[in-house]
Structure formats: C-alpha cells, structure tokens
C-alpha cells in the first residue's frame, strides 16, 4: 500500500520540521569559515589543522551521502532524520567544547567529521520525507520552499557567524542546539508517515563509493595547498575516480546494491544530475569567491561580506518559488533552462561590473545571478528525485547530493586555481610597473597572492594596497566570466537533454508485495 500524502496543515508542519532539521547543515557550510582566525588563535592550531577543521566536515558529508540515502530507504526515513539531528547536534556541542592544549586539533577535526556524517544520514531522509508527504503536482512548490529557505541560511551563516564570533567562536557551533531542539519537537508533533524497504546493507559498495568520493574530494581540496604540480594531487583524484568506476561495475553485480546504477538509464534523471553537477561547479564556489572579493577588493568586514551574499539569496529565494510552481504546472525543462540562462547572464554582467569596486553597480547583477540559480536548482533537484519510485527517494537524493558535493569540490579547486594564477600574473605586471625586477616581482606576487587570499582581507581596506585590490577584482572578474560560461553549458545540456511536459507518477515494480516493518506510522 502506498503512503498517502498527509493533509493540508500537517504537510506543511512536516515541511517545517525537515527545514529545521537540515538548517544546521546549510548554516555550517559557511559559518565556520568566518571564525577560522579566532579558532586558530585561541586553540593554537597549525595552518593544516585549521584547514582540516573546515575540510573534515565537507569531506565526510560528501563521502557518506549515498550511504545515508540507502540507509533511509531501508531503515526508515523518520528514524534517520531523528538520528542524524542527534548526531549533528551532539557533534556540534562537542566542537563548541573543544579543549585548549595538545588535544584541541584532533578533537575539533574528529567532531567536525562526525558533524558531516550526521548531515549525510539526515539530509537524504529529510528530503525523502518531504517528497513522500506531497503529491507529485505539489512537490515543486514544497521543495522550492525547502531549498529556498534552507539555502538562504547558507547566506545567513557568514552574517550570524560574524556577530557570534564577537562573543565567542564556540557559539557558532552551539547555535545548532536550539535549531536541533525545534526540529525534534516538530518531528514529534507532525509524525511524518513514510515507507521503507528493509534490505541488507551493501558494505562493499559503501567502502568503494566512500573511498572514491573521499579521495577525489581530498585531492581537489589539497590542490590549493600542495599545487597541481604535486603528483599526489593527480594520484588522489585518479585513485578516487578509479574506485568510483569499480563501484559502478560491482553494483551492477550486487543483489542488494547501495545504488541501483540502472537508475541512470532514466534519461531525465541522468540529465538532471548532469545539469546539477555542472551548476554546482558555480553555486557553492560563488559564496567563497564573492566573500573574498567583498573583503579584499571592496574592503568590507566579514559581516558586511555576509550582507553582500544576502543580495544573491534575495534573487535565489524569490526565483526558486516561481521555478517550483512552473515545475508543478508544466514540467522541469522550462524553469531549468530559464534559470541556467539567467544565471549565465547574471554572472556575465557581474563580471563586467566587478572592477568598478562599487557594490551599488553590482547589486542587481548579484540578484540576477542568484535568481538564475534559484530558478533551476529546485526544479532540477525535484525532477531528479521524482524519477525514482517512492521506495527509493532516499537513494535518489543520496545520488544527487553526492554529485552536487563532488562537483562543488571540483569547482572550488579549478576556479580557485584560475583565481590564483590570474592574480599572480596581474600582480607581477603591477610590481614590474612599479620598478621591481621581473624575478623579484614574480616571487613577491606569489607571496602576496597566498598571504592576502588566506587572510581574506581581514585587515580591512586600509591594510590592502590599492593596486592589489584592483588586481584581485580583475582576477575575480575572470572567475565570474568562467562561471557565466559554465552556466551557459548547463543551459545547452538542459535544452538538448530534457523533454518538455509534466511527469507522471512513477510506479513501483513490486508494489503489490507487502512491506513488513517498512512503514513508519504516525502513532
């Protein structure tokens, strides 16, 4: 028997519960980076240690999404949301209680990794609950609210982090505790009804995909530290990619696989994941590059840089609601194509105005770029999950989130390299123009590009030479131009690969078979 979507107000109570549940994962994507200097100073962390305090969370989040999705489908979505919230909140509390001294570095990195694991088992289950509790024709609107509100919290992270850090950096972790409490109360009140399909866990597949994603993402993360010329970078990425290829072959021959790779035979599912992957090369990196641009080129404080990002999400939140309604009425192709095109235009205009060093001349470019991403992101994600049967929503979500995080790590690595390379070239030319010999100018430019980029402009506008601000703006302009090109490619893929029209419900092949212990009721 299918689990019928719950009624009116209770459905939106379920939606609110799931938004609060995943809110912590969105906030933590950006809030920690604001407090990094304070954390490093108070805990006496090494530069490698503080980097891993950020990376450990993103790495485990990416590596275990597929596991979290499959676990939700087999054990129960509501159970995994509750467990994920408890793990995430407990790890957050431990991060905030990090002791000073020799234990600090290992402690913080360990519990940041546990946070990522909690997020990975929570997010696919939460999204699957929303999908199961809304009829197909209403999911676009529901998930537009889900992604719009939860995604907007990513922008609030830097603003909130800036204010909390003025009190204590530990508060950026403790802020998750009341959010978790609200989520658990709402889950208890709304009692979401979901279905699951008990099945053995494919631990061989888990080891392969977790290892493959972790190695690849690690290689991407370390490229800015070790440099692309370091053979270890290529080795990590190649080894990770190799494990993922082996994973695909093994899963096709596994009776109860972690991921049913045949789902990629569904044209729309594959195309939407391709569109999402291409778009994520831009969506997550834009937070980091625009924040650096605001602090270095514009001379803003970290909290002011967070406000800069809020303009992006004004466009994002509004457009995601429109895109969701368009999905419900006419299918995914139109909003996805429109969104990709708007984003490409927005980033192109933003690039053109970046060298003005005036936020007033850029703010509507930022809103347009955000609107484009909002238009396409929710419909593409929703349409991809809709292609799975109701008993595989968690698995489908795990796949889409793995693709998104993998691509985001690649985007940060590649576009970060573009930024640093372009910046060094421009700084060298500026220093030569000031009278420095070529070799000395190159060495100074290499040093300045690393020191200033890592500091994030925390010294304010007065501490940054004007020529550096100009050169950094031009380097960021190059990055934004590439973002425009990437979104144009996503538009072409959507135009060619997607078909128009509204999707019908997906049938479950073994729908008549009973699902013992597989339904989480409301009682």
XYZ file of C-alpha atoms in Angstrom:
523
model
C 0.000 0.000 0.000
C 1.267 3.457 -0.811
C 1.727 6.007 1.907
C -0.780 8.719 1.170
C 0.428 12.288 1.460
C -0.689 13.829 4.724
C -3.312 16.551 4.786
C -3.087 20.344 4.459
C -1.614 21.964 7.539
C 0.139 18.790 8.745
C 2.048 18.540 5.464
C 3.491 21.993 5.986
C 4.291 21.128 9.593
C 6.276 18.173 8.242
C 7.962 20.546 5.768
C 8.853 22.956 8.590
C 10.291 20.068 10.624
C 12.510 18.966 7.744
C 13.686 22.532 7.030
C 14.758 22.941 10.659
C 16.464 19.532 10.522
C 18.634 20.381 7.506
C 19.099 24.042 8.500
C 22.147 23.116 10.566
C 23.924 21.541 7.598
C 23.365 24.627 5.426
C 24.482 27.070 8.126
C 27.651 25.069 8.817
C 28.746 25.204 5.179
C 29.697 28.873 5.599
C 29.512 29.935 9.250
C 32.715 28.189 10.353
C 34.933 29.923 7.772
C 34.156 33.290 9.406
C 35.501 32.157 12.781
C 38.627 30.384 11.477
C 41.116 33.124 12.525
C 39.692 33.208 16.064
C 39.653 29.412 16.347
C 43.233 29.141 15.141
C 44.465 31.867 17.503
C 42.744 30.588 20.654
C 43.440 26.885 20.118
C 46.949 27.440 18.675
C 46.114 25.287 15.648
C 48.545 24.748 12.799
C 47.526 26.027 9.350
C 46.960 22.413 8.287
C 44.883 21.738 11.389
C 42.574 24.696 10.897
C 42.172 23.814 7.229
C 41.034 20.339 8.206
C 38.614 21.768 10.746
C 36.792 23.081 7.663
C 37.537 20.249 5.219
C 36.706 17.312 7.520
C 33.034 18.325 7.585
C 32.743 18.745 3.820
C 34.682 15.536 3.150
C 32.549 13.230 5.306
C 29.373 14.955 4.134
C 30.244 14.189 0.507
C 31.546 10.656 1.158
C 28.508 9.342 3.056
C 25.545 10.892 1.229
C 24.929 7.724 -0.802
C 25.097 5.621 2.366
C 22.657 7.964 4.124
C 20.191 7.768 1.261
C 20.224 3.988 1.093
C 20.041 3.660 4.874
C 16.978 5.918 4.963
C 15.179 3.762 2.373
C 15.922 0.528 4.236
C 15.736 1.528 7.913
C 13.167 4.334 7.772
C 13.336 7.998 6.835
C 11.963 9.437 10.063
C 14.329 7.328 12.160
C 17.312 8.548 10.156
C 16.248 12.198 10.416
C 15.997 11.919 14.195
C 19.310 10.033 14.426
C 21.015 12.496 12.084
C 19.789 15.503 14.078
C 21.005 13.937 17.338
C 24.422 13.070 15.882
C 24.828 16.509 14.325
C 23.732 18.363 17.457
C 25.897 16.211 19.718
C 28.948 16.735 17.499
C 28.216 20.489 17.396
C 28.151 20.624 21.187
C 31.473 18.770 21.322
C 33.011 21.155 18.768
C 31.973 24.068 20.961
C 33.564 22.343 23.968
C 36.926 21.822 22.243
C 39.626 21.953 24.963
C 42.754 24.051 24.626
C 46.135 22.364 24.520
C 47.570 19.421 22.625
C 44.216 17.657 22.273
C 42.473 20.595 20.572
C 43.357 19.886 16.937
C 42.437 16.185 16.910
C 39.299 16.857 18.958
C 37.929 19.565 16.660
C 38.720 17.707 13.421
C 37.158 14.485 14.744
C 33.875 16.072 15.759
C 33.704 18.153 12.580
C 33.887 14.842 10.704
C 31.122 13.437 12.927
C 29.025 16.524 12.090
C 29.459 15.745 8.397
C 28.400 12.127 8.938
C 25.301 13.260 10.824
C 24.404 15.610 7.988
C 24.928 12.873 5.402
C 22.482 10.460 7.039
C 19.983 13.233 7.815
C 19.653 15.177 4.564
C 18.552 12.413 2.129
C 15.998 11.165 4.655
C 14.605 14.674 5.238
C 14.208 15.354 1.538
C 12.614 11.934 1.000
C 10.058 12.695 3.738
C 9.080 15.948 2.021
C 8.716 14.149 -1.321
C 6.615 11.336 0.174
C 4.293 13.720 2.013
C 3.447 15.877 -1.009
C 1.673 14.713 -4.147
C 3.650 14.911 -7.388
C 1.824 18.063 -8.584
C 2.664 19.875 -5.343
C 6.294 18.885 -4.892
C 7.721 21.710 -6.948
C 6.232 24.312 -4.614
C 7.092 22.333 -1.471
C 10.710 21.706 -2.430
C 11.081 25.284 -3.639
C 10.282 26.323 -0.073
C 12.621 23.614 1.251
C 15.602 24.620 -0.895
C 14.785 28.319 -0.853
C 14.591 28.712 2.920
C 17.307 26.188 3.745
C 19.568 27.548 1.010
C 19.028 31.085 2.255
C 20.532 30.008 5.567
C 23.830 29.486 3.746
C 23.966 33.240 3.231
C 22.891 33.968 6.803
C 25.795 31.841 8.061
C 28.530 34.469 7.490
C 26.390 37.273 8.954
C 25.401 35.237 12.009
C 28.948 33.931 12.364
C 30.382 37.432 12.351
C 28.194 38.522 15.279
C 28.521 35.288 17.273
C 32.301 35.293 16.907
C 32.435 38.721 18.559
C 31.126 36.948 21.685
C 32.919 33.602 21.320
C 33.737 31.408 18.336
C 32.273 28.455 20.258
C 28.794 29.956 19.772
C 28.888 29.181 16.030
C 28.587 25.508 16.992
C 26.237 25.946 19.932
C 23.719 27.798 17.742
C 22.875 24.397 16.240
C 21.481 23.099 19.536
C 18.255 25.178 19.687
C 17.722 24.562 15.961
C 18.033 20.804 16.570
C 15.629 21.001 19.510
C 12.986 22.756 17.387
C 13.457 20.166 14.629
C 12.965 17.241 17.028
C 9.850 18.816 18.571
C 8.335 19.446 15.134
C 9.094 15.867 14.039
C 7.397 14.552 17.188
C 4.325 16.752 16.625
C 3.958 16.238 12.852
C 4.663 12.461 12.920
C 5.538 12.163 9.218
C 4.344 8.927 7.620
C 6.872 7.319 5.279
C 7.601 3.944 3.730
C 10.821 1.955 3.658
C 12.024 -1.312 2.193
C 14.118 -3.420 4.619
C 17.200 -4.797 2.848
C 20.768 -5.827 3.714
C 23.391 -3.066 3.571
C 25.973 -3.257 0.784
C 29.127 -2.549 2.804
C 31.417 -3.403 -0.112
C 29.713 -0.734 -2.201
C 29.856 1.671 0.740
C 33.615 1.209 1.073
C 34.135 1.775 -2.663
C 31.988 4.897 -3.060
C 33.057 6.465 0.246
C 36.702 5.839 -0.585
C 36.314 7.072 -4.162
C 34.498 10.271 -3.244
C 36.750 10.961 -0.239
C 39.986 10.504 -2.207
C 38.801 12.658 -5.105
C 37.426 15.427 -2.906
C 40.605 15.328 -0.799
C 42.653 15.794 -3.963
C 40.514 18.757 -5.028
C 40.733 20.310 -1.542
C 44.508 19.949 -1.334
C 45.190 21.330 -4.823
C 45.288 24.884 -3.430
C 47.707 23.821 -0.680
C 50.052 21.453 -2.492
C 49.644 22.845 -6.011
C 48.548 20.965 -9.127
C 52.180 20.148 -9.950
C 52.380 17.896 -6.895
C 51.942 14.298 -8.162
C 49.992 13.392 -5.018
C 47.083 15.548 -6.241
C 46.714 13.676 -9.522
C 47.220 10.360 -7.736
C 44.427 11.069 -5.204
C 41.962 12.207 -7.857
C 42.811 9.334 -10.227
C 42.603 6.742 -7.442
C 39.246 8.164 -6.322
C 37.880 8.151 -9.855
C 39.130 4.588 -10.305
C 37.320 3.418 -7.173
C 34.109 5.035 -8.442
C 34.421 3.169 -11.754
C 34.964 -0.096 -9.870
C 31.955 0.786 -7.699
C 29.720 1.110 -10.762
C 30.784 -2.321 -12.087
C 30.433 -4.005 -8.683
C 26.971 -2.542 -8.036
C 25.611 -3.968 -11.296
C 26.500 -7.437 -9.997
C 25.294 -6.978 -6.410
C 21.922 -8.406 -5.367
C 21.100 -5.581 -2.936
C 23.323 -2.697 -4.090
C 23.965 0.569 -2.293
C 22.944 2.344 -5.506
C 20.930 0.746 -8.295
C 23.060 2.091 -11.145
C 20.311 1.208 -13.613
C 18.551 4.356 -12.425
C 20.938 6.240 -14.709
C 19.165 4.599 -17.658
C 16.328 7.025 -16.921
C 17.184 9.832 -19.303
C 15.734 12.703 -17.244
C 17.436 11.503 -14.045
C 20.833 11.373 -15.734
C 20.409 14.722 -17.499
C 19.213 16.477 -14.347
C 22.195 15.116 -12.414
C 24.475 16.330 -15.195
C 22.859 19.783 -15.059
C 23.163 19.812 -11.263
C 26.795 18.730 -11.436
C 27.685 21.472 -13.936
C 25.779 24.092 -11.932
C 27.449 23.088 -8.660
C 30.802 23.971 -10.208
C 29.469 27.514 -9.679
C 26.842 27.529 -6.907
C 28.997 26.679 -3.869
C 32.229 28.357 -5.079
C 30.413 31.677 -5.652
C 29.946 32.026 -1.871
C 33.678 31.806 -1.253
C 34.845 33.918 -4.188
C 32.282 36.690 -3.673
C 33.089 36.796 0.052
C 36.818 37.126 -0.693
C 36.077 39.751 -3.325
C 33.960 41.778 -0.887
C 36.623 41.657 1.828
C 39.711 42.157 -0.341
C 38.641 44.224 -3.344
C 35.855 46.191 -1.646
C 37.486 46.253 1.804
C 34.357 45.066 3.634
C 34.357 43.377 7.030
C 33.392 39.699 7.286
C 29.863 40.565 8.457
C 29.496 43.134 5.641
C 30.628 40.465 3.191
C 27.809 38.276 4.525
C 25.304 41.011 3.733
C 26.769 41.080 0.200
C 25.718 37.433 -0.167
C 22.219 38.172 1.088
C 21.534 40.019 -2.167
C 22.359 36.821 -4.047
C 19.808 34.944 -1.971
C 17.120 37.590 -2.385
C 17.082 36.622 -6.051
C 17.543 32.943 -5.224
C 14.643 32.604 -2.781
C 12.134 34.545 -4.893
C 13.020 32.772 -8.145
C 13.013 29.317 -6.534
C 9.351 29.789 -5.606
C 8.488 30.756 -9.186
C 10.525 27.867 -10.573
C 8.816 25.406 -8.261
C 5.364 26.490 -9.405
C 6.452 26.290 -13.047
C 7.621 22.722 -12.404
C 4.223 21.744 -10.980
C 2.326 23.317 -13.886
C 4.427 22.500 -16.930
C 7.374 20.261 -16.047
C 11.048 20.847 -15.309
C 12.556 21.794 -18.669
C 11.339 25.389 -18.866
C 12.419 26.580 -15.379
C 15.738 24.727 -15.588
C 16.606 26.249 -18.976
C 15.419 29.733 -17.971
C 17.395 29.519 -14.736
C 20.632 28.468 -16.412
C 20.313 31.256 -18.998
C 19.528 33.907 -16.355
C 22.468 32.755 -14.238
C 24.811 32.903 -17.241
C 23.658 36.468 -17.997
C 23.854 37.468 -14.330
C 27.434 36.245 -13.888
C 28.462 37.897 -17.159
C 27.054 41.263 -16.026
C 28.566 40.792 -12.560
C 31.970 40.160 -14.111
C 31.666 43.325 -16.180
C 30.962 45.457 -13.095
C 33.389 43.741 -10.690
C 36.270 46.085 -11.497
C 34.208 49.165 -10.594
C 34.806 48.352 -6.892
C 31.299 49.684 -6.248
C 28.696 47.390 -4.753
C 25.941 49.729 -5.925
C 26.841 48.997 -9.555
C 26.832 45.234 -8.942
C 23.894 44.518 -6.643
C 21.313 43.856 -9.370
C 23.832 41.673 -11.230
C 24.195 39.673 -7.993
C 20.397 39.423 -7.611
C 20.039 38.239 -11.237
C 22.741 35.579 -10.831
C 21.055 34.372 -7.641
C 17.659 34.348 -9.344
C 19.006 32.202 -12.152
C 20.406 29.648 -9.707
C 17.147 29.657 -7.741
C 15.054 29.155 -10.881
C 16.898 25.994 -11.929
C 18.223 24.411 -8.744
C 14.995 23.388 -7.018
C 13.196 22.122 -10.189
C 16.287 20.152 -11.300
C 16.707 18.535 -7.867
C 12.979 17.822 -7.518
C 12.639 16.381 -11.007
C 15.621 14.089 -10.471
C 14.176 12.679 -7.226
C 10.702 12.355 -8.790
C 12.147 9.914 -11.318
C 12.708 7.336 -8.561
C 9.989 5.161 -7.060
C 8.621 6.192 -3.681
C 10.696 3.423 -2.047
C 13.934 4.852 -3.442
C 13.612 8.583 -2.766
C 16.407 8.483 -0.195
C 18.694 6.665 -2.610
C 17.949 9.147 -5.405
C 18.592 12.067 -3.058
C 21.854 10.471 -1.927
C 22.960 10.288 -5.573
C 22.042 13.899 -6.377
C 23.745 15.198 -3.230
C 26.881 13.157 -3.922
C 27.006 14.601 -7.450
C 26.455 18.130 -6.127
C 29.157 17.952 -3.445
C 31.647 16.245 -5.744
C 31.154 18.941 -8.382
C 31.333 21.745 -5.800
C 34.727 20.481 -4.619
C 35.934 20.323 -8.219
C 34.631 23.844 -8.880
C 36.399 25.257 -5.824
C 39.669 23.606 -6.863
C 39.608 24.579 -10.541
C 38.188 28.089 -10.175
C 40.470 28.681 -7.192
C 43.425 27.826 -9.424
C 42.107 30.207 -12.098
C 41.868 32.988 -9.491
C 45.357 32.484 -8.050
C 47.023 32.089 -11.456
C 45.362 35.199 -12.883
C 46.074 37.186 -9.709
C 49.771 36.297 -9.746
C 50.087 37.361 -13.372
C 48.404 40.706 -12.720
C 50.371 41.351 -9.514
C 53.617 40.605 -11.316
C 52.770 43.140 -14.033
C 51.807 45.739 -11.408
C 55.030 45.240 -9.440
C 57.166 45.411 -12.582
C 55.406 48.661 -13.482
C 56.437 49.963 -10.049
C 60.096 49.251 -10.805
C 60.733 45.763 -9.389
C 62.862 43.341 -11.460
C 60.881 40.569 -13.150
C 62.121 37.693 -10.952
C 61.622 39.664 -7.741
C 58.177 40.770 -8.890
C 57.175 37.148 -9.594
C 58.336 35.992 -6.162
C 56.600 38.880 -4.395
C 53.404 38.312 -6.387
C 53.361 34.609 -5.467
C 53.791 35.504 -1.779
C 51.165 38.270 -1.795
C 48.563 36.174 -3.591
C 48.828 33.428 -0.969
C 49.001 35.651 2.137
C 46.205 38.044 1.161
C 43.897 35.323 -0.144
C 44.328 33.282 3.046
C 43.757 36.310 5.282
C 40.510 37.073 3.462
C 41.177 40.752 3.692
C 40.616 40.697 7.451
C 42.835 43.682 7.874
C 40.306 45.931 6.113
C 40.687 48.217 3.128
C 43.395 50.331 4.727
C 45.697 47.303 5.079
C 45.431 46.330 1.401
C 47.325 48.318 -1.265
C 45.110 49.796 -3.965
C 46.949 48.014 -6.771
C 46.273 44.685 -5.046
C 42.574 45.470 -4.694
C 42.403 46.344 -8.408
C 44.277 43.204 -9.451
C 42.155 40.993 -7.194
C 38.991 42.495 -8.704
C 40.254 41.731 -12.214
C 41.147 38.165 -11.221
C 37.666 37.724 -9.716
C 36.233 39.137 -12.935
C 37.921 36.281 -14.798
C 36.362 33.748 -12.403
C 32.882 35.250 -12.864
C 33.300 35.106 -16.655
C 34.086 31.395 -16.344
C 31.024 30.942 -14.128
C 28.939 32.529 -16.867
C 30.372 30.104 -19.436
C 29.722 27.119 -17.145
C 26.074 28.080 -16.669
C 25.703 28.560 -20.425
C 26.963 24.979 -20.879
C 24.386 23.804 -18.301
C 21.690 25.587 -20.339
C 22.753 23.781 -23.529
C 22.691 20.411 -21.739
C 19.185 21.142 -20.406
C 17.893 22.283 -23.810
C 19.258 19.237 -25.616
C 18.777 16.603 -22.927
C 15.453 17.381 -21.253
C 11.997 16.817 -22.680
C 9.065 19.101 -22.080
C 5.840 18.212 -20.337
C 4.629 17.245 -16.899
C 5.881 13.993 -15.435
C 3.550 11.157 -14.442
C 3.792 9.224 -11.169
C 6.484 6.536 -11.092
C 5.144 3.050 -10.451
C 6.855 0.620 -8.105
C 7.538 -2.720 -9.778
C 6.715 -4.808 -6.724
C 4.003 -2.543 -5.370
C 1.633 -5.402 -4.550
C 4.152 -7.133 -2.298
C 3.827 -6.466 1.442
C 6.495 -4.380 3.138
C 6.872 -5.950 6.608
C 8.070 -3.458 9.226
C 8.619 -0.994 6.446
C 6.123 1.741 7.255
C 6.697 4.403 9.875
C 3.243 5.347 11.057
C 2.025 8.425 12.763
C 1.047 6.769 16.023
